[in-house]
mmCIF file of C-alpha atoms in Angstrom:
data_model
loop_
_atom_site.group_PDB
_atom_site.id
_atom_site.type_symbol
_atom_site.label_atom_id
_atom_site.label_comp_id
_atom_site.label_asym_id
_atom_site.label_seq_id
_atom_site.Cartn_x
_atom_site.Cartn_y
_atom_site.Cartn_z
ATOM 1 C CA MET A 1 -0.030 0.001 0.041
ATOM 2 C CA ILE A 2 1.197 3.509 -0.909
ATOM 3 C CA ALA A 3 -0.239 6.739 0.424
ATOM 4 C CA THR A 4 0.687 10.402 0.079
ATOM 5 C CA LEU A 5 -0.150 13.363 2.277
ATOM 6 C CA THR A 6 -0.571 16.974 1.135
ATOM 7 C CA LEU A 7 -1.570 19.285 3.924
ATOM 8 C CA ASN A 8 -0.875 22.520 1.827
ATOM 9 C CA PRO A 9 -1.985 21.559 -1.831
ATOM 10 C CA ALA A 10 -2.270 24.196 -4.595
ATOM 11 C CA ILE A 11 -3.517 24.644 -7.991
ATOM 12 C CA ASP A 12 -0.316 25.418 -9.964
ATOM 13 C CA GLN A 13 -0.981 28.093 -12.695
ATOM 14 C CA THR A 14 2.067 28.058 -15.137
ATOM 15 C CA VAL A 15 2.597 31.031 -17.113
ATOM 16 C CA THR A 16 5.029 30.656 -20.054
ATOM 17 C CA LEU A 17 7.032 33.812 -21.058
ATOM 18 C CA ASP A 18 9.470 34.416 -23.871
ATOM 19 C CA ALA A 19 11.807 35.720 -21.165
ATOM 20 C CA LEU A 20 11.270 37.005 -17.547
ATOM 21 C CA ASN A 21 12.437 40.417 -16.887
ATOM 22 C CA PRO A 22 11.565 41.774 -13.512
ATOM 23 C CA GLY A 23 9.905 45.321 -13.637
ATOM 24 C CA SER A 24 8.814 44.761 -17.282
ATOM 25 C CA VAL A 25 5.336 44.219 -18.882
ATOM 26 C CA HIS A 26 5.049 40.663 -20.290
ATOM 27 C CA ARG A 27 2.873 38.886 -22.748
ATOM 28 C CA ALA A 28 2.361 35.365 -21.879
ATOM 29 C CA ARG A 29 2.867 32.573 -24.502
ATOM 30 C CA SER A 30 0.523 30.208 -22.714
ATOM 31 C CA VAL A 31 -1.174 29.619 -19.392
ATOM 32 C CA TRP A 32 -2.340 26.350 -17.910
ATOM 33 C CA SER A 33 -3.358 25.074 -14.487
ATOM 34 C CA ASP A 34 -2.697 21.776 -12.715
ATOM 35 C CA ALA A 35 -4.064 20.468 -9.421
ATOM 36 C CA GLY A 36 -0.834 20.080 -7.336
ATOM 37 C CA GLY A 37 1.024 20.178 -4.204
ATOM 38 C CA LYS A 38 3.975 17.794 -3.537
ATOM 39 C CA GLY A 39 2.056 14.848 -2.359
ATOM 40 C CA VAL A 40 -0.531 15.111 -5.135
ATOM 41 C CA ASN A 41 2.227 15.236 -7.736
ATOM 42 C CA VAL A 42 4.082 12.118 -6.233
ATOM 43 C CA ALA A 43 0.636 10.182 -6.349
ATOM 44 C CA CYS A 44 0.169 11.201 -10.016
ATOM 45 C CA CYS A 45 3.568 9.943 -11.034
ATOM 46 C CA LEU A 46 3.154 6.700 -9.170
ATOM 47 C CA ALA A 47 -0.165 6.134 -10.774
ATOM 48 C CA ASP A 48 1.352 6.780 -14.218
ATOM 49 C CA TRP A 49 3.928 4.080 -13.308
ATOM 50 C CA GLY A 50 1.042 1.653 -12.568
ATOM 51 C CA LEU A 51 1.205 1.472 -8.817
ATOM 52 C CA PRO A 52 -2.035 1.672 -6.653
ATOM 53 C CA VAL A 53 -1.775 4.780 -4.499
ATOM 54 C CA SER A 54 -4.094 6.719 -2.079
ATOM 55 C CA ALA A 55 -3.845 10.441 -1.699
ATOM 56 C CA THR A 56 -4.969 12.368 1.430
ATOM 57 C CA GLY A 57 -4.678 15.862 2.790
ATOM 58 C CA VAL A 58 -6.894 18.945 3.036
ATOM 59 C CA LEU A 59 -8.679 20.700 0.319
ATOM 60 C CA GLY A 60 -10.883 23.725 0.198
ATOM 61 C CA GLN A 61 -14.397 22.752 -0.897
ATOM 62 C CA ASP A 62 -14.905 25.803 -3.069
ATOM 63 C CA ASN A 63 -12.402 24.734 -5.719
ATOM 64 C CA ALA A 64 -11.815 21.016 -5.171
ATOM 65 C CA ALA A 65 -13.066 19.995 -8.705
ATOM 66 C CA PRO A 66 -9.601 20.085 -10.298
ATOM 67 C CA PHE A 67 -8.317 17.774 -7.715
ATOM 68 C CA GLU A 68 -11.176 15.410 -7.954
ATOM 69 C CA GLN A 69 -10.785 15.366 -11.844
ATOM 70 C CA VAL A 70 -7.053 14.460 -11.819
ATOM 71 C CA LEU A 71 -7.334 11.910 -9.053
ATOM 72 C CA ALA A 72 -10.187 10.312 -10.810
ATOM 73 C CA ALA A 73 -8.570 10.356 -14.264
ATOM 74 C CA LYS A 74 -5.444 8.604 -12.915
ATOM 75 C CA GLY A 75 -7.182 6.084 -10.868
ATOM 76 C CA ILE A 76 -5.965 7.533 -7.403
ATOM 77 C CA ASP A 77 -7.937 6.646 -4.243
ATOM 78 C CA ASP A 78 -9.146 9.996 -3.132
ATOM 79 C CA ARG A 79 -9.065 10.325 0.534
ATOM 80 C CA PHE A 80 -8.950 14.127 1.001
ATOM 81 C CA VAL A 81 -10.722 15.992 3.860
ATOM 82 C CA TRP A 82 -12.714 18.954 2.711
ATOM 83 C CA ILE A 83 -13.009 22.171 4.587
ATOM 84 C CA PRO A 84 -14.900 25.476 3.817
ATOM 85 C CA GLY A 85 -12.748 27.922 1.744
ATOM 86 C CA GLN A 86 -10.472 27.728 -1.409
ATOM 87 C CA THR A 87 -7.237 25.843 -1.933
ATOM 88 C CA ARG A 88 -4.577 28.308 -2.815
ATOM 89 C CA THR A 89 -3.314 28.914 -6.237
ATOM 90 C CA ASN A 90 0.411 29.231 -6.796
ATOM 91 C CA LEU A 91 1.981 31.123 -9.735
ATOM 92 C CA LYS A 92 4.925 29.617 -11.673
ATOM 93 C CA LEU A 93 6.582 31.933 -14.379
ATOM 94 C CA LEU A 94 8.302 29.830 -16.869
ATOM 95 C CA ASP A 95 11.079 31.575 -18.753
ATOM 96 C CA ALA A 96 11.112 29.876 -22.162
ATOM 97 C CA GLY A 97 14.520 30.957 -22.985
ATOM 98 C CA THR A 98 16.286 29.454 -19.910
ATOM 99 C CA ALA A 99 13.602 26.938 -18.937
ATOM 100 C CA GLU A 100 13.918 28.298 -15.378
ATOM 101 C CA THR A 101 10.818 28.647 -13.331
ATOM 102 C CA THR A 102 10.164 31.453 -10.734
ATOM 103 C CA ASP A 103 7.636 30.388 -8.158
ATOM 104 C CA ILE A 104 5.167 32.681 -6.257
ATOM 105 C CA ASN A 105 3.570 30.557 -3.614
ATOM 106 C CA LEU A 106 0.428 32.033 -1.939
ATOM 107 C CA PRO A 107 -0.758 31.382 1.645
ATOM 108 C CA GLY A 108 -2.494 28.027 2.162
ATOM 109 C CA LEU A 109 -5.835 27.261 3.902
ATOM 110 C CA GLU A 110 -5.977 27.795 7.719
ATOM 111 C CA PHE A 111 -7.452 24.863 9.664
ATOM 112 C CA GLY A 112 -7.768 23.875 13.288
ATOM 113 C CA PRO A 113 -6.822 20.673 15.327
ATOM 114 C CA SER A 114 -10.095 18.834 14.386
ATOM 115 C CA THR A 115 -9.240 18.896 10.632
ATOM 116 C CA LEU A 116 -5.737 17.532 11.333
ATOM 117 C CA GLU A 117 -7.276 14.898 13.610
ATOM 118 C CA ALA A 118 -9.451 13.848 10.637
ATOM 119 C CA VAL A 119 -6.461 13.664 8.382
ATOM 120 C CA ARG A 120 -4.621 11.425 10.965
ATOM 121 C CA ALA A 121 -7.710 9.080 11.107
ATOM 122 C CA VAL A 122 -7.477 8.681 7.409
ATOM 123 C CA LEU A 123 -3.672 7.928 7.589
ATOM 124 C CA SER A 124 -4.213 5.389 10.381
ATOM 125 C CA GLU A 125 -6.616 3.523 8.116
ATOM 126 C CA LEU A 126 -4.101 3.657 5.186
ATOM 127 C CA ALA A 127 -0.889 2.849 7.108
ATOM 128 C CA GLN A 128 -0.209 -0.832 7.336
ATOM 129 C CA ASP A 129 2.884 -2.926 8.272
ATOM 130 C CA GLY A 130 5.389 -2.357 5.463
ATOM 131 C CA SER A 131 3.196 0.254 3.614
ATOM 132 C CA LEU A 132 4.919 3.437 2.219
ATOM 133 C CA VAL A 133 3.622 6.754 3.305
ATOM 134 C CA VAL A 134 4.898 9.964 1.710
ATOM 135 C CA LEU A 135 4.695 13.139 3.841
ATOM 136 C CA ALA A 136 5.378 15.964 1.401
ATOM 137 C CA GLY A 137 5.326 19.753 1.033
ATOM 138 C CA SER A 138 5.088 22.860 3.175
ATOM 139 C CA LEU A 139 2.831 23.069 6.257
ATOM 140 C CA PRO A 140 0.033 25.596 6.485
ATOM 141 C CA ARG A 141 0.638 28.307 8.917
ATOM 142 C CA SER A 142 -1.977 26.821 11.218
ATOM 143 C CA ALA A 143 -0.047 23.564 11.589
ATOM 144 C CA PRO A 144 2.785 23.457 14.254
ATOM 145 C CA PRO A 145 6.216 22.757 12.976
ATOM 146 C CA ASP A 146 6.512 19.318 14.529
ATOM 147 C CA THR A 147 3.535 18.057 12.616
ATOM 148 C CA TYR A 148 5.523 15.843 10.329
ATOM 149 C CA ALA A 149 7.611 14.557 13.196
ATOM 150 C CA ARG A 150 4.484 13.573 15.254
ATOM 151 C CA LEU A 151 2.984 11.834 12.182
ATOM 152 C CA THR A 152 6.104 9.932 11.337
ATOM 153 C CA GLY A 153 6.279 8.569 14.866
ATOM 154 C CA GLU A 154 2.616 7.478 14.669
ATOM 155 C CA LEU A 155 2.950 5.903 11.258
ATOM 156 C CA ARG A 156 6.247 4.012 12.172
ATOM 157 C CA ALA A 157 4.429 2.638 15.269
ATOM 158 C CA ARG A 158 1.920 1.125 12.775
ATOM 159 C CA GLY A 159 4.777 -0.334 10.881
ATOM 160 C CA ALA A 160 4.686 2.024 7.967
ATOM 161 C CA ARG A 161 7.749 3.271 6.057
ATOM 162 C CA VAL A 162 7.751 7.109 5.910
ATOM 163 C CA VAL A 163 9.251 9.000 3.043
ATOM 164 C CA LEU A 164 9.621 12.794 3.887
ATOM 165 C CA ASP A 165 10.015 15.772 1.523
ATOM 166 C CA ALA A 166 9.918 18.954 3.582
ATOM 167 C CA SER A 167 11.978 21.942 4.197
ATOM 168 C CA GLY A 168 12.568 24.644 6.843
ATOM 169 C CA PRO A 169 11.341 24.161 10.487
ATOM 170 C CA ALA A 170 9.151 21.180 9.607
ATOM 171 C CA LEU A 171 12.235 19.294 8.202
ATOM 172 C CA ALA A 172 14.368 20.424 11.129
ATOM 173 C CA ALA A 173 11.775 19.169 13.644
ATOM 174 C CA ALA A 174 11.454 15.822 11.789
ATOM 175 C CA LEU A 175 15.293 15.282 11.662
ATOM 176 C CA ALA A 176 15.461 16.084 15.371
ATOM 177 C CA ALA A 177 12.957 13.482 16.420
ATOM 178 C CA GLY A 178 14.023 10.463 18.395
ATOM 179 C CA PRO A 179 15.244 7.168 16.721
ATOM 180 C CA GLY A 180 11.662 5.792 16.735
ATOM 181 C CA ALA A 181 10.270 8.741 14.845
ATOM 182 C CA LEU A 182 12.699 9.251 12.050
ATOM 183 C CA PRO A 183 11.610 8.764 8.432
ATOM 184 C CA GLN A 184 13.040 5.859 6.507
ATOM 185 C CA ALA A 185 13.930 8.187 3.549
ATOM 186 C CA ILE A 186 14.292 11.993 3.000
ATOM 187 C CA LYS A 187 14.874 14.009 -0.265
ATOM 188 C CA PRO A 188 16.203 17.479 0.565
ATOM 189 C CA ASN A 189 17.729 19.644 -2.157
ATOM 190 C CA ARG A 190 21.177 21.202 -1.576
ATOM 191 C CA HIS A 191 19.776 24.357 -0.132
ATOM 192 C CA GLU A 192 17.591 22.461 2.461
ATOM 193 C CA LEU A 193 20.444 20.374 3.453
ATOM 194 C CA GLU A 194 22.568 23.473 3.905
ATOM 195 C CA GLU A 195 19.913 25.006 6.177
ATOM 196 C CA TRP A 196 20.060 21.877 8.284
ATOM 197 C CA ALA A 197 23.820 21.684 8.331
ATOM 198 C CA GLY A 198 24.210 25.423 8.998
ATOM 199 C CA GLN A 199 27.004 25.693 6.353
ATOM 200 C CA SER A 200 27.564 25.957 2.628
ATOM 201 C CA LEU A 201 27.775 22.624 0.948
ATOM 202 C CA THR A 202 29.075 23.534 -2.477
ATOM 203 C CA ASP A 203 32.082 21.325 -1.791
ATOM 204 C CA PRO A 204 31.242 17.719 -2.884
ATOM 205 C CA ALA A 205 33.138 16.296 0.172
ATOM 206 C CA ALA A 206 31.134 18.583 2.594
ATOM 207 C CA LEU A 207 27.805 17.614 0.785
ATOM 208 C CA LEU A 208 28.593 13.955 1.095
ATOM 209 C CA ASP A 209 29.596 14.271 4.823
ATOM 210 C CA ALA A 210 26.358 16.031 5.543
ATOM 211 C CA ALA A 211 24.272 13.318 3.933
ATOM 212 C CA ARG A 212 26.263 10.612 5.580
ATOM 213 C CA ARG A 213 25.622 12.267 9.077
ATOM 214 C CA LEU A 214 21.881 12.121 8.396
ATOM 215 C CA GLN A 215 22.040 8.605 7.330
ATOM 216 C CA ALA A 216 24.156 7.626 10.307
ATOM 217 C CA SER A 217 21.532 9.240 12.567
ATOM 218 C CA GLY A 218 19.036 6.539 11.714
ATOM 219 C CA ILE A 219 17.574 7.532 8.424
ATOM 220 C CA ALA A 220 17.926 4.573 6.066
ATOM 221 C CA LEU A 221 18.118 6.491 2.681
ATOM 222 C CA VAL A 222 19.181 10.036 2.179
ATOM 223 C CA CYS A 223 18.695 11.470 -1.377
ATOM 224 C CA VAL A 224 19.914 14.938 -2.062
ATOM 225 C CA SER A 225 18.523 16.478 -5.262
ATOM 226 C CA LEU A 226 21.083 18.565 -7.123
ATOM 227 C CA GLY A 227 18.976 19.784 -10.207
ATOM 228 C CA GLU A 228 20.911 19.410 -13.407
ATOM 229 C CA ASP A 229 23.697 17.739 -11.637
ATOM 230 C CA GLY A 230 21.598 14.744 -10.772
ATOM 231 C CA ALA A 231 21.281 13.514 -7.258
ATOM 232 C CA LEU A 232 23.270 12.121 -4.378
ATOM 233 C CA PHE A 233 22.283 8.866 -2.588
ATOM 234 C CA VAL A 234 23.452 7.639 0.693
ATOM 235 C CA SER A 235 22.243 4.396 2.414
ATOM 236 C CA GLY A 236 23.791 1.522 4.502
ATOM 237 C CA ASP A 237 24.867 0.070 1.273
ATOM 238 C CA GLY A 238 27.068 2.935 0.291
ATOM 239 C CA ALA A 239 27.056 6.442 -1.463
ATOM 240 C CA LEU A 240 26.674 7.222 -5.160
ATOM 241 C CA ARG A 241 25.755 9.942 -7.412
ATOM 242 C CA ALA A 242 23.397 9.549 -10.229
ATOM 243 C CA LEU A 243 23.872 11.852 -13.377
ATOM 244 C CA PRO A 244 20.823 12.672 -15.509
ATOM 245 C CA PRO A 245 20.779 12.179 -19.277
ATOM 246 C CA ALA A 246 20.310 15.092 -21.739
ATOM 247 C CA THR A 247 16.614 15.831 -21.690
ATOM 248 C CA GLU A 248 14.337 18.184 -23.688
ATOM 249 C CA ILE A 249 12.653 20.253 -21.084
ATOM 250 C CA ALA A 250 8.967 21.052 -21.295
ATOM 251 C CA SER A 251 8.685 22.140 -17.689
ATOM 252 C CA THR A 252 10.684 21.790 -14.446
ATOM 253 C CA VAL A 253 7.658 22.064 -12.390
ATOM 254 C CA GLY A 254 7.306 18.970 -10.262
ATOM 255 C CA ALA A 255 10.580 17.381 -11.218
ATOM 256 C CA GLY A 256 11.550 17.037 -7.503
ATOM 257 C CA ASP A 257 8.245 15.381 -6.797
ATOM 258 C CA ALA A 258 8.807 12.957 -9.666
ATOM 259 C CA LEU A 259 12.152 11.999 -8.024
ATOM 260 C CA VAL A 260 10.346 11.265 -4.876
ATOM 261 C CA ALA A 261 7.869 9.050 -6.699
ATOM 262 C CA GLY A 262 10.784 7.174 -8.276
ATOM 263 C CA LEU A 263 12.373 6.637 -4.876
ATOM 264 C CA VAL A 264 9.055 5.314 -3.630
ATOM 265 C CA ALA A 265 8.652 2.998 -6.629
ATOM 266 C CA GLY A 266 12.159 1.719 -6.034
ATOM 267 C CA LEU A 267 11.453 1.134 -2.397
ATOM 268 C CA HIS A 268 8.307 -0.579 -3.258
ATOM 269 C CA ASP A 269 10.196 -3.046 -5.499
ATOM 270 C CA GLY A 270 13.063 -3.447 -3.117
ATOM 271 C CA LEU A 271 15.636 -2.309 -5.712
ATOM 272 C CA PRO A 272 19.414 -2.292 -4.794
ATOM 273 C CA LEU A 273 20.642 1.380 -4.329
ATOM 274 C CA PRO A 274 22.215 1.687 -7.931
ATOM 275 C CA ASP A 275 19.094 0.607 -9.516
ATOM 276 C CA LEU A 276 16.811 2.688 -7.252
ATOM 277 C CA ALA A 277 18.960 5.753 -8.052
ATOM 278 C CA ARG A 278 18.390 5.091 -11.784
ATOM 279 C CA ARG A 279 14.672 4.823 -11.355
ATOM 280 C CA ALA A 280 14.445 7.987 -9.371
ATOM 281 C CA LEU A 281 16.395 9.978 -11.928
ATOM 282 C CA ALA A 282 14.402 8.352 -14.724
ATOM 283 C CA PHE A 283 11.206 9.532 -13.137
ATOM 284 C CA ALA A 284 12.494 13.083 -12.846
ATOM 285 C CA ALA A 285 13.900 13.100 -16.384
ATOM 286 C CA GLY A 286 10.788 11.629 -17.784
ATOM 287 C CA LYS A 287 8.667 14.279 -16.041
ATOM 288 C CA LEU A 288 10.729 17.097 -17.478
ATOM 289 C CA SER A 289 9.580 16.196 -20.986
ATOM 290 C CA ARG A 290 6.070 16.681 -19.940
ATOM 291 C CA THR A 291 3.990 19.528 -18.439
ATOM 292 C CA GLY A 292 2.352 18.884 -15.140
ATOM 293 C CA ALA A 293 2.818 15.842 -12.972
ATOM 294 C CA ASN A 294 2.924 13.397 -15.683
ATOM 295 C CA LEU A 295 5.308 10.606 -16.779
ATOM 296 C CA PRO A 296 5.789 9.113 -20.234
ATOM 297 C CA GLY A 297 4.991 5.429 -20.688
ATOM 298 C CA ARG A 298 6.708 2.838 -18.613
ATOM 299 C CA GLU A 299 8.807 1.655 -21.352
ATOM 300 C CA ALA A 300 10.079 5.064 -22.035
ATOM 301 C CA VAL A 301 11.047 5.615 -18.341
ATOM 302 C CA GLU A 302 12.864 2.300 -18.179
ATOM 303 C CA ALA A 303 14.820 3.280 -21.250
ATOM 304 C CA ILE A 304 15.780 6.536 -19.548
ATOM 305 C CA ALA A 305 16.822 4.564 -16.501
ATOM 306 C CA GLN A 306 19.208 2.436 -18.567
ATOM 307 C CA SER A 307 20.989 5.630 -19.864
ATOM 308 C CA ILE A 308 21.698 6.961 -16.416
ATOM 309 C CA ARG A 309 25.299 6.968 -15.273
ATOM 310 C CA VAL A 310 25.851 6.074 -11.641
ATOM 311 C CA GLU A 311 29.158 6.895 -9.826
ATOM 312 C CA SER A 312 30.137 5.205 -6.604
ATOM 313 C CA LEU A 313 31.559 7.675 -4.011
ATOM 314 C CA THR A 314 34.108 6.990 -1.270
#
């Protein structure tokens, strides 16, 4: 069983520009919207791969239709809790010349303890011994920073394996939890790992050392996403870096979420570390060729995985 949690979902509105010039008037090439949020994006990619997945979290009832539609279209088990109000809309400005995206994230829905309890009840139904649960994305301002830490402890007590993709105080609280409440896997990017380490990690040796310290603390798998430089993977089986293939980029939106989905798919199948790294990078590269949280066909993703170079690190 695989489940994802998104406490701060968003409708991602992507605006494509010829070039992004701050302070200037722009004419958009195109505009499209996707029901998103990290956990939703992970669920969409896993469903494209062919794995059964449930998605839960909190949605505003006034604009829940886009989420209902995408979850139904991909065959995802919709277990979201609805509350009054509107789910936020995030703006993503895509520079067609550089393929870089500028994010403008709006405040999320505010909700009280009773809503969080309803979500916890759903998670307790979904979490089984050996199941994979993805806790992903920012927390709404009304949720305490230790929310993921508490949920991880509860899920682990039920025998679930937790994959965490968070940042800032929520990540710091989760990493400071006791041995029984640490996630099995995390996926910070370089900047998020630097925040935790309290130092610059531009030096490859320093980056590897920080990832190894986290792994030694009790996190079975640490994956550090490095954008166009691929990703670093550290587990009890060793450390390696996976390098992405040359890819024609349609949109970078959700590439990190696709990487998480690839990790989960690899953990689901019990892949050894090199193959797990290839699958995770293949998910991310495949998503780059598509807009929205969508993967190409399974055969195409497997072909990408075969082209990914993996370097062992010492």
